[in-house]
PDB file of C-alpha atoms in Angstrom:
ATOM      1  CA  UNK A   1      -3.307 -23.222   0.319  1.00 49.00           C
ATOM      2  CA  UNK A   2      -5.664 -22.510  -3.353  1.00 49.00           C
ATOM      3  CA  UNK A   3      -7.557 -18.819  -2.283  1.00 47.00           C
ATOM      4  CA  UNK A   4      -9.723 -20.500  -4.656  1.00 52.00           C
ATOM      5  CA  UNK A   5     -10.902 -22.654  -1.282  1.00 66.00           C
ATOM      6  CA  UNK A   6     -10.366 -20.458   1.307  1.00 78.00           C
ATOM      7  CA  UNK A   7     -12.982 -18.590   3.061  1.00 87.00           C
ATOM      8  CA  UNK A   8     -12.410 -14.710   3.995  1.00 90.00           C
ATOM      9  CA  UNK A   9     -12.741 -15.516   7.274  1.00 93.00           C
ATOM     10  CA  UNK A  10      -9.695 -17.939   6.587  1.00 92.00           C
ATOM     11  CA  UNK A  11      -8.090 -15.538   4.202  1.00 93.00           C
ATOM     12  CA  UNK A  12      -8.704 -12.579   7.339  1.00 95.00           C
ATOM     13  CA  UNK A  13      -6.935 -14.938   9.746  1.00 96.00           C
ATOM     14  CA  UNK A  14      -3.968 -15.045   7.709  1.00 96.00           C
ATOM     15  CA  UNK A  15      -3.575 -11.782   6.850  1.00 97.00           C
ATOM     16  CA  UNK A  16      -4.062 -11.230  10.903  1.00 98.00           C
ATOM     17  CA  UNK A  17      -1.161 -13.829  11.306  1.00 97.00           C
ATOM     18  CA  UNK A  18       1.233 -12.092   8.910  1.00 98.00           C
ATOM     19  CA  UNK A  19       0.398  -8.898  10.962  1.00 98.00           C
ATOM     20  CA  UNK A  20       1.218  -9.743  14.241  1.00 98.00           C
ATOM     21  CA  UNK A  21       4.668 -11.032  12.548  1.00 97.00           C
ATOM     22  CA  UNK A  22       5.115  -7.625  11.722  1.00 98.00           C
ATOM     23  CA  UNK A  23       4.303  -6.212  14.569  1.00 98.00           C
ATOM     24  CA  UNK A  24       6.765  -8.862  16.105  1.00 97.00           C
ATOM     25  CA  UNK A  25       9.534  -7.057  14.190  1.00 97.00           C
ATOM     26  CA  UNK A  26       8.960  -3.710  14.649  1.00 97.00           C
ATOM     27  CA  UNK A  27       8.491  -3.972  18.762  1.00 97.00           C
ATOM     28  CA  UNK A  28      12.162  -5.731  19.037  1.00 97.00           C
ATOM     29  CA  UNK A  29      13.444  -2.742  16.552  1.00 97.00           C
ATOM     30  CA  UNK A  30      11.161  -0.006  18.314  1.00 97.00           C
ATOM     31  CA  UNK A  31      10.236   1.095  14.515  1.00 98.00           C
ATOM     32  CA  UNK A  32       7.033   2.999  13.947  1.00 98.00           C
ATOM     33  CA  UNK A  33       4.512   2.202  12.384  1.00 98.00           C
ATOM     34  CA  UNK A  34       0.390   3.110  12.581  1.00 98.00           C
ATOM     35  CA  UNK A  35      -2.841   0.936  10.544  1.00 98.00           C
ATOM     36  CA  UNK A  36      -4.277   2.812   7.840  1.00 98.00           C
ATOM     37  CA  UNK A  37      -6.937   2.760   5.137  1.00 97.00           C
ATOM     38  CA  UNK A  38      -9.443   0.450   5.509  1.00 96.00           C
ATOM     39  CA  UNK A  39      -7.999  -1.376   8.169  1.00 98.00           C
ATOM     40  CA  UNK A  40      -8.044   1.771  10.277  1.00 98.00           C
ATOM     41  CA  UNK A  41     -11.569   1.865   9.559  1.00 98.00           C
ATOM     42  CA  UNK A  42     -12.204  -1.349  10.717  1.00 97.00           C
ATOM     43  CA  UNK A  43     -10.383  -0.998  14.162  1.00 98.00           C
ATOM     44  CA  UNK A  44     -12.886   2.244  14.747  1.00 98.00           C
ATOM     45  CA  UNK A  45     -15.651   0.992  13.620  1.00 97.00           C
ATOM     46  CA  UNK A  46     -15.880  -2.979  13.755  1.00 97.00           C
ATOM     47  CA  UNK A  47     -13.302  -3.509  16.485  1.00 98.00           C
ATOM     48  CA  UNK A  48     -11.686  -5.385  13.833  1.00 97.00           C
ATOM     49  CA  UNK A  49     -11.930  -6.040   9.934  1.00 97.00           C
ATOM     50  CA  UNK A  50     -14.374  -4.553   8.522  1.00 96.00           C
ATOM     51  CA  UNK A  51     -16.627  -7.542   7.419  1.00 95.00           C
ATOM     52  CA  UNK A  52     -16.849  -7.927   3.918  1.00 94.00           C
ATOM     53  CA  UNK A  53     -12.490  -6.594   3.710  1.00 93.00           C
ATOM     54  CA  UNK A  54      -9.410  -9.290   2.642  1.00 91.00           C
ATOM     55  CA  UNK A  55      -6.926  -6.669   3.057  1.00 93.00           C
ATOM     56  CA  UNK A  56      -4.428  -5.241   5.584  1.00 97.00           C
ATOM     57  CA  UNK A  57      -2.807  -2.177   5.251  1.00 97.00           C
ATOM     58  CA  UNK A  58      -0.259   0.145   7.647  1.00 98.00           C
ATOM     59  CA  UNK A  59       2.443   2.453   6.605  1.00 98.00           C
ATOM     60  CA  UNK A  60       5.507   3.420   8.144  1.00 98.00           C
ATOM     61  CA  UNK A  61       7.594   6.410   8.975  1.00 97.00           C
ATOM     62  CA  UNK A  62       9.942   6.996   4.953  1.00 95.00           C
ATOM     63  CA  UNK A  63      12.842   6.072   7.543  1.00 95.00           C
ATOM     64  CA  UNK A  64      11.361   3.632  10.005  1.00 97.00           C
ATOM     65  CA  UNK A  65      10.768   1.916   6.700  1.00 97.00           C
ATOM     66  CA  UNK A  66      13.401   2.229   4.750  1.00 95.00           C
ATOM     67  CA  UNK A  67      15.071   0.591   8.341  1.00 96.00           C
ATOM     68  CA  UNK A  68      12.317  -2.201   8.728  1.00 96.00           C
ATOM     69  CA  UNK A  69      12.780  -3.289   4.794  1.00 95.00           C
ATOM     70  CA  UNK A  70      16.182  -4.140   4.853  1.00 94.00           C
ATOM     71  CA  UNK A  71      15.793  -5.451   8.536  1.00 95.00           C
ATOM     72  CA  UNK A  72      13.273  -7.374   7.637  1.00 92.00           C
ATOM     73  CA  UNK A  73      14.708  -9.530   4.639  1.00 88.00           C
ATOM     74  CA  UNK A  74      16.769 -11.218   7.805  1.00 90.00           C
ATOM     75  CA  UNK A  75      14.458 -11.642  10.449  1.00 92.00           C
ATOM     76  CA  UNK A  76      11.149 -12.435   9.288  1.00 94.00           C
ATOM     77  CA  UNK A  77       9.561 -15.918   9.990  1.00 94.00           C
ATOM     78  CA  UNK A  78      11.602 -18.704   7.376  1.00 93.00           C
ATOM     79  CA  UNK A  79       6.722 -19.097   7.123  1.00 95.00           C
ATOM     80  CA  UNK A  80       7.012 -15.488   5.181  1.00 97.00           C
ATOM     81  CA  UNK A  81       8.300 -13.703   2.059  1.00 97.00           C
ATOM     82  CA  UNK A  82       9.317  -9.915   2.151  1.00 97.00           C
ATOM     83  CA  UNK A  83       8.316  -8.439  -1.701  1.00 97.00           C
ATOM     84  CA  UNK A  84       9.795  -5.413  -2.467  1.00 96.00           C
ATOM     85  CA  UNK A  85      10.993  -4.482  -6.965  1.00 94.00           C
ATOM     86  CA  UNK A  86      14.535  -5.534  -5.246  1.00 93.00           C
ATOM     87  CA  UNK A  87      13.416  -8.680  -3.779  1.00 94.00           C
ATOM     88  CA  UNK A  88      11.440  -9.825  -6.581  1.00 93.00           C
ATOM     89  CA  UNK A  89      12.183  -9.118 -10.395  1.00 92.00           C
ATOM     90  CA  UNK A  90       8.325  -8.372 -11.376  1.00 94.00           C
ATOM     91  CA  UNK A  91       6.910  -7.200  -8.690  1.00 96.00           C
ATOM     92  CA  UNK A  92       5.811  -3.867 -10.205  1.00 95.00           C
ATOM     93  CA  UNK A  93       4.466  -1.969  -7.136  1.00 96.00           C
ATOM     94  CA  UNK A  94       7.176   0.791  -4.879  1.00 94.00           C
ATOM     95  CA  UNK A  95       5.372  -0.405  -1.503  1.00 96.00           C
ATOM     96  CA  UNK A  96       6.561  -3.715  -0.340  1.00 97.00           C
ATOM     97  CA  UNK A  97       4.098  -7.069   0.941  1.00 97.00           C
ATOM     98  CA  UNK A  98       4.894  -9.687   3.582  1.00 97.00           C
ATOM     99  CA  UNK A  99       3.428 -12.498   2.033  1.00 97.00           C
ATOM    100  CA  UNK A 100       3.084 -16.254   3.493  1.00 97.00           C
ATOM    101  CA  UNK A 101       4.686 -18.682   1.764  1.00 96.00           C
ATOM    102  CA  UNK A 102       1.923 -21.710   0.513  1.00 94.00           C
ATOM    103  CA  UNK A 103      -0.630 -19.721   0.370  1.00 93.00           C
ATOM    104  CA  UNK A 104      -2.303 -17.954  -2.629  1.00 91.00           C
ATOM    105  CA  UNK A 105      -4.368 -14.312  -2.934  1.00 90.00           C
ATOM    106  CA  UNK A 106      -6.230 -14.794  -5.496  1.00 83.00           C
ATOM    107  CA  UNK A 107      -6.041 -11.486  -6.920  1.00 85.00           C
ATOM    108  CA  UNK A 108      -6.554 -11.762 -10.791  1.00 83.00           C
ATOM    109  CA  UNK A 109      -5.418  -9.739 -12.501  1.00 84.00           C
ATOM    110  CA  UNK A 110      -1.445  -9.755 -11.157  1.00 90.00           C
ATOM    111  CA  UNK A 111      -1.955 -13.674 -11.281  1.00 89.00           C
ATOM    112  CA  UNK A 112       0.124 -13.658 -14.731  1.00 92.00           C
ATOM    113  CA  UNK A 113       3.328 -11.722 -13.649  1.00 94.00           C
ATOM    114  CA  UNK A 114       5.874 -14.637 -12.551  1.00 94.00           C
ATOM    115  CA  UNK A 115       6.442 -13.261  -8.250  1.00 95.00           C
ATOM    116  CA  UNK A 116       5.194 -14.944  -5.242  1.00 96.00           C
ATOM    117  CA  UNK A 117       1.283 -14.995  -4.866  1.00 94.00           C
ATOM    118  CA  UNK A 118       0.482 -15.416  -0.981  1.00 94.00           C
ATOM    119  CA  UNK A 119      -1.305 -13.959   1.219  1.00 95.00           C
ATOM    120  CA  UNK A 120      -0.160 -10.364   2.099  1.00 96.00           C
ATOM    121  CA  UNK A 121      -0.053  -7.408   3.841  1.00 97.00           C
ATOM    122  CA  UNK A 122       0.620  -4.199   2.331  1.00 97.00           C
ATOM    123  CA  UNK A 123       3.440  -2.038   4.075  1.00 98.00           C
ATOM    124  CA  UNK A 124       2.789   1.536   2.173  1.00 98.00           C
ATOM    125  CA  UNK A 125       5.853   4.282   3.501  1.00 97.00           C
ATOM    126  CA  UNK A 126       4.237   7.841   4.889  1.00 97.00           C
ATOM    127  CA  UNK A 127       6.486  10.042   2.297  1.00 96.00           C
ATOM    128  CA  UNK A 128       6.770  14.001   2.016  1.00 96.00           C
ATOM    129  CA  UNK A 129       4.614  15.280  -0.209  1.00 96.00           C
ATOM    130  CA  UNK A 130       4.137  18.400  -2.450  1.00 95.00           C
ATOM    131  CA  UNK A 131       2.226  21.828  -1.049  1.00 93.00           C
ATOM    132  CA  UNK A 132       1.101  22.454  -4.196  1.00 93.00           C
ATOM    133  CA  UNK A 133      -1.007  20.324  -5.733  1.00 94.00           C
ATOM    134  CA  UNK A 134      -0.093  19.957  -9.496  1.00 93.00           C
ATOM    135  CA  UNK A 135       3.190  19.366  -8.758  1.00 93.00           C
ATOM    136  CA  UNK A 136       1.370  16.343  -5.607  1.00 95.00           C
ATOM    137  CA  UNK A 137      -0.459  15.206  -8.631  1.00 94.00           C
ATOM    138  CA  UNK A 138       2.540  14.652 -10.599  1.00 92.00           C
ATOM    139  CA  UNK A 139       4.194  12.722  -8.132  1.00 94.00           C
ATOM    140  CA  UNK A 140       0.644  10.331  -7.912  1.00 95.00           C
ATOM    141  CA  UNK A 141       0.428   9.867 -11.731  1.00 92.00           C
ATOM    142  CA  UNK A 142       4.279   9.427 -12.219  1.00 92.00           C
ATOM    143  CA  UNK A 143       4.177   6.609  -9.684  1.00 94.00           C
ATOM    144  CA  UNK A 144       0.569   4.877 -11.090  1.00 94.00           C
ATOM    145  CA  UNK A 145       1.925   5.153 -14.518  1.00 93.00           C
ATOM    146  CA  UNK A 146       4.909   3.516 -14.397  1.00 95.00           C
ATOM    147  CA  UNK A 147       3.465   1.231 -12.046  1.00 95.00           C
ATOM    148  CA  UNK A 148       0.628   0.388 -14.938  1.00 94.00           C
ATOM    149  CA  UNK A 149       3.830   0.119 -17.554  1.00 94.00           C
ATOM    150  CA  UNK A 150       6.091  -2.329 -15.216  1.00 95.00           C
ATOM    151  CA  UNK A 151       2.809  -4.610 -15.174  1.00 94.00           C
ATOM    152  CA  UNK A 152       2.911  -4.383 -18.708  1.00 93.00           C
ATOM    153  CA  UNK A 153       5.950  -5.781 -18.125  1.00 93.00           C
ATOM    154  CA  UNK A 154       5.062  -9.063 -16.032  1.00 93.00           C
ATOM    155  CA  UNK A 155       1.614  -9.248 -18.017  1.00 92.00           C
ATOM    156  CA  UNK A 156       1.223  -8.411 -21.716  1.00 91.00           C
ATOM    157  CA  UNK A 157      -2.310  -8.563 -21.768  1.00 91.00           C
ATOM    158  CA  UNK A 158      -2.869  -6.638 -19.161  1.00 89.00           C
ATOM    159  CA  UNK A 159      -5.408  -3.305 -20.251  1.00 85.00           C
ATOM    160  CA  UNK A 160      -6.234  -0.316 -18.034  1.00 85.00           C
ATOM    161  CA  UNK A 161      -9.317   1.979 -19.344  1.00 85.00           C
ATOM    162  CA  UNK A 162      -7.951   5.477 -19.234  1.00 85.00           C
ATOM    163  CA  UNK A 163     -10.248   7.604 -19.182  1.00 84.00           C
ATOM    164  CA  UNK A 164      -8.112  10.609 -21.086  1.00 88.00           C
ATOM    165  CA  UNK A 165      -6.325  11.108 -24.528  1.00 90.00           C
ATOM    166  CA  UNK A 166      -2.899  12.389 -22.448  1.00 89.00           C
ATOM    167  CA  UNK A 167      -3.082   9.388 -20.816  1.00 89.00           C
ATOM    168  CA  UNK A 168      -3.481   6.425 -23.005  1.00 90.00           C
ATOM    169  CA  UNK A 169      -0.410   8.340 -24.446  1.00 92.00           C
ATOM    170  CA  UNK A 170       1.456   8.755 -22.456  1.00 92.00           C
ATOM    171  CA  UNK A 171       0.916   4.857 -21.085  1.00 92.00           C
ATOM    172  CA  UNK A 172       1.395   3.679 -25.047  1.00 90.00           C
ATOM    173  CA  UNK A 173       4.999   5.267 -24.741  1.00 93.00           C
ATOM    174  CA  UNK A 174       6.099   4.574 -20.668  1.00 93.00           C
ATOM    175  CA  UNK A 175       5.238   0.967 -21.383  1.00 92.00           C
ATOM    176  CA  UNK A 176       7.922   0.123 -23.962  1.00 94.00           C
ATOM    177  CA  UNK A 177      11.148   1.517 -22.110  1.00 95.00           C
ATOM    178  CA  UNK A 178      12.637  -1.409 -20.638  1.00 95.00           C
ATOM    179  CA  UNK A 179      12.184  -1.608 -16.818  1.00 95.00           C
ATOM    180  CA  UNK A 180      15.370  -0.486 -15.458  1.00 95.00           C
ATOM    181  CA  UNK A 181      14.502   3.126 -16.522  1.00 96.00           C
ATOM    182  CA  UNK A 182      10.793   3.274 -15.429  1.00 95.00           C
ATOM    183  CA  UNK A 183      11.712   1.983 -12.279  1.00 95.00           C
ATOM    184  CA  UNK A 184      14.997   4.815 -12.152  1.00 95.00           C
ATOM    185  CA  UNK A 185      12.139   7.243 -13.401  1.00 93.00           C
ATOM    186  CA  UNK A 186       9.586   6.301 -10.680  1.00 94.00           C
ATOM    187  CA  UNK A 187      12.239   6.203  -7.387  1.00 93.00           C
ATOM    188  CA  UNK A 188      14.195   9.500  -9.013  1.00 93.00           C
ATOM    189  CA  UNK A 189      10.637  11.384  -8.871  1.00 92.00           C
ATOM    190  CA  UNK A 190      10.079  10.827  -5.189  1.00 92.00           C
ATOM    191  CA  UNK A 191      13.695  11.434  -4.265  1.00 92.00           C
ATOM    192  CA  UNK A 192      13.261  14.576  -5.447  1.00 92.00           C
ATOM    193  CA  UNK A 193      10.348  14.645  -3.563  1.00 93.00           C
ATOM    194  CA  UNK A 194      12.218  13.752  -0.390  1.00 91.00           C
ATOM    195  CA  UNK A 195      15.254  15.966  -0.917  1.00 92.00           C
ATOM    196  CA  UNK A 196      13.106  19.192  -2.067  1.00 90.00           C
ATOM    197  CA  UNK A 197       9.910  19.380   0.325  1.00 92.00           C
ATOM    198  CA  UNK A 198       8.991  19.669   3.653  1.00 91.00           C
ATOM    199  CA  UNK A 199       7.344  17.265   6.487  1.00 90.00           C
ATOM    200  CA  UNK A 200       4.208  19.409   6.488  1.00 93.00           C
ATOM    201  CA  UNK A 201       2.220  16.684   4.195  1.00 96.00           C
ATOM    202  CA  UNK A 202       2.574  13.834   3.925  1.00 97.00           C
ATOM    203  CA  UNK A 203       1.200  11.300   1.164  1.00 97.00           C
ATOM    204  CA  UNK A 204       0.765   6.941   0.694  1.00 96.00           C
ATOM    205  CA  UNK A 205       1.184   7.976  -3.700  1.00 92.00           C
ATOM    206  CA  UNK A 206       0.800   4.049  -4.122  1.00 86.00           C
ATOM    207  CA  UNK A 207      -2.146   3.352  -2.483  1.00 88.00           C
ATOM    208  CA  UNK A 208      -5.528   2.355  -3.757  1.00 88.00           C
ATOM    209  CA  UNK A 209      -7.446   5.785  -3.232  1.00 93.00           C
ATOM    210  CA  UNK A 210      -5.379   7.905  -4.872  1.00 93.00           C
ATOM    211  CA  UNK A 211      -4.624  11.295  -4.859  1.00 95.00           C
ATOM    212  CA  UNK A 212      -6.140  13.774  -2.707  1.00 96.00           C
ATOM    213  CA  UNK A 213      -7.355  10.672  -0.816  1.00 97.00           C
ATOM    214  CA  UNK A 214      -3.956   9.177   0.433  1.00 97.00           C
ATOM    215  CA  UNK A 215      -2.588  13.349   1.201  1.00 97.00           C
ATOM    216  CA  UNK A 216      -2.153  13.702   5.298  1.00 97.00           C
ATOM    217  CA  UNK A 217      -1.396  16.826   7.675  1.00 97.00           C
ATOM    218  CA  UNK A 218       2.032  15.661   9.259  1.00 97.00           C
ATOM    219  CA  UNK A 219      -0.117  17.219  12.787  1.00 97.00           C
ATOM    220  CA  UNK A 220      -2.241  13.868  11.980  1.00 98.00           C
ATOM    221  CA  UNK A 221       0.665  11.336  12.719  1.00 98.00           C
ATOM    222  CA  UNK A 222       2.878  13.352  15.947  1.00 96.00           C
ATOM    223  CA  UNK A 223       1.922  10.853  18.345  1.00 97.00           C
ATOM    224  CA  UNK A 224       0.324   7.186  18.269  1.00 97.00           C
ATOM    225  CA  UNK A 225      -2.686   5.370  19.972  1.00 98.00           C
ATOM    226  CA  UNK A 226      -3.687   2.353  20.468  1.00 98.00           C
ATOM    227  CA  UNK A 227      -6.729   0.496  19.061  1.00 98.00           C
ATOM    228  CA  UNK A 228      -8.193  -2.995  19.055  1.00 98.00           C
ATOM    229  CA  UNK A 229      -8.289  -5.044  15.716  1.00 98.00           C
ATOM    230  CA  UNK A 230      -9.586  -8.370  16.327  1.00 98.00           C
ATOM    231  CA  UNK A 231      -8.789  -8.639  19.918  1.00 97.00           C
ATOM    232  CA  UNK A 232      -5.149  -7.558  20.422  1.00 98.00           C
ATOM    233  CA  UNK A 233      -3.811  -3.292  20.485  1.00 98.00           C
ATOM    234  CA  UNK A 234      -1.791  -2.015  17.498  1.00 98.00           C
ATOM    235  CA  UNK A 235      -0.938   1.367  16.622  1.00 98.00           C
ATOM    236  CA  UNK A 236      -2.833   4.368  14.727  1.00 98.00           C
ATOM    237  CA  UNK A 237      -1.823   8.360  14.279  1.00 98.00           C
ATOM    238  CA  UNK A 238      -3.403  10.268  17.240  1.00 98.00           C
ATOM    239  CA  UNK A 239      -5.379  11.547  13.845  1.00 98.00           C
ATOM    240  CA  UNK A 240      -7.362   8.727  13.342  1.00 98.00           C
ATOM    241  CA  UNK A 241     -10.777  10.899  13.169  1.00 98.00           C
ATOM    242  CA  UNK A 242      -9.713  13.403  10.651  1.00 98.00           C
ATOM    243  CA  UNK A 243      -7.606  11.027   8.776  1.00 98.00           C
ATOM    244  CA  UNK A 244     -10.762   8.439   7.950  1.00 98.00           C
ATOM    245  CA  UNK A 245     -13.270  11.625   7.753  1.00 98.00           C
ATOM    246  CA  UNK A 246     -11.010  12.564   4.923  1.00 98.00           C
ATOM    247  CA  UNK A 247     -10.377   9.446   2.854  1.00 97.00           C
ATOM    248  CA  UNK A 248     -14.009   8.153   3.740  1.00 96.00           C
ATOM    249  CA  UNK A 249     -16.313  11.344   4.573  1.00 96.00           C
ATOM    250  CA  UNK A 250     -19.362   9.751   6.788  1.00 96.00           C
ATOM    251  CA  UNK A 251     -17.181   6.728   7.798  1.00 96.00           C
ATOM    252  CA  UNK A 252     -19.181   5.295  10.786  1.00 95.00           C
ATOM    253  CA  UNK A 253     -22.195   5.145   8.625  1.00 94.00           C
ATOM    254  CA  UNK A 254     -22.097   1.810   6.485  1.00 92.00           C
ATOM    255  CA  UNK A 255     -22.055   1.568   2.800  1.00 90.00           C
ATOM    256  CA  UNK A 256     -25.261   0.349   0.610  1.00 92.00           C
ATOM    257  CA  UNK A 257     -24.827  -3.691   0.448  1.00 89.00           C
ATOM    258  CA  UNK A 258     -24.220  -3.429  -3.643  1.00 87.00           C
ATOM    259  CA  UNK A 259     -20.797  -1.464  -2.149  1.00 86.00           C
ATOM    260  CA  UNK A 260     -19.443  -3.696   0.172  1.00 83.00           C
ATOM    261  CA  UNK A 261     -16.775  -6.105  -1.300  1.00 83.00           C
ATOM    262  CA  UNK A 262     -13.211  -6.480  -1.439  1.00 79.00           C
ATOM    263  CA  UNK A 263     -10.501  -6.389  -3.320  1.00 72.00           C
ATOM    264  CA  UNK A 264     -10.121 -10.161  -4.548  1.00 69.00           C
ATOM    265  CA  UNK A 265     -11.929 -10.894  -7.241  1.00 58.00           C
TER     266      UNK A 265
END
């Protein structure tokens, strides 16, 4: 399925089917997850997709995420593909995706990387986050810069306009490191956070909103509630109002028309 010939509605339909497959596996194996980010906002404000949105985001508590990553590779329906940096060599991100075979997602900045490019949903681990801002920022920056360096490994033409000189210097050094060292460095920082930090503050360090918008109070996820999304109920964190306010501000107000854009170019 060529994404250039697929309407937004068709893409949303395909993504919803992937979400239902993901939900099926989670129910069978009693795995916890929540709608998050724009998908959660769409569920609350529109009872489904934000009309111009073109992706689905979910988040899982870290232990459930690890279990799911093992289960999914064996139990996922055959017309889907479980994508992670462990299952596909050139995949640059630390979170995982479920992609649909025979489709194309249309994400142009990744198109030169040799990997599966099917329509997808993003699945993020809900990880511990350092209480101190400098340590939390270090975690987010480590994930960000190592991911950019891995993108450069897969696509020599990849370029990012860093705003600060020190960022340009760090990236210029990291991009020459072997892929295995970049992955090791990224995973070790995340492992240290997991070992030494408490569960009071949580985060999704690889998301598109970045720090501090993807840091959360653990109490927001203390209970699960069900919300409507495209005619079906899905789990959301009980603290969804605080989460959405933290991430988007006055989320009930529609953005200006010029800002009503999805992620896909």
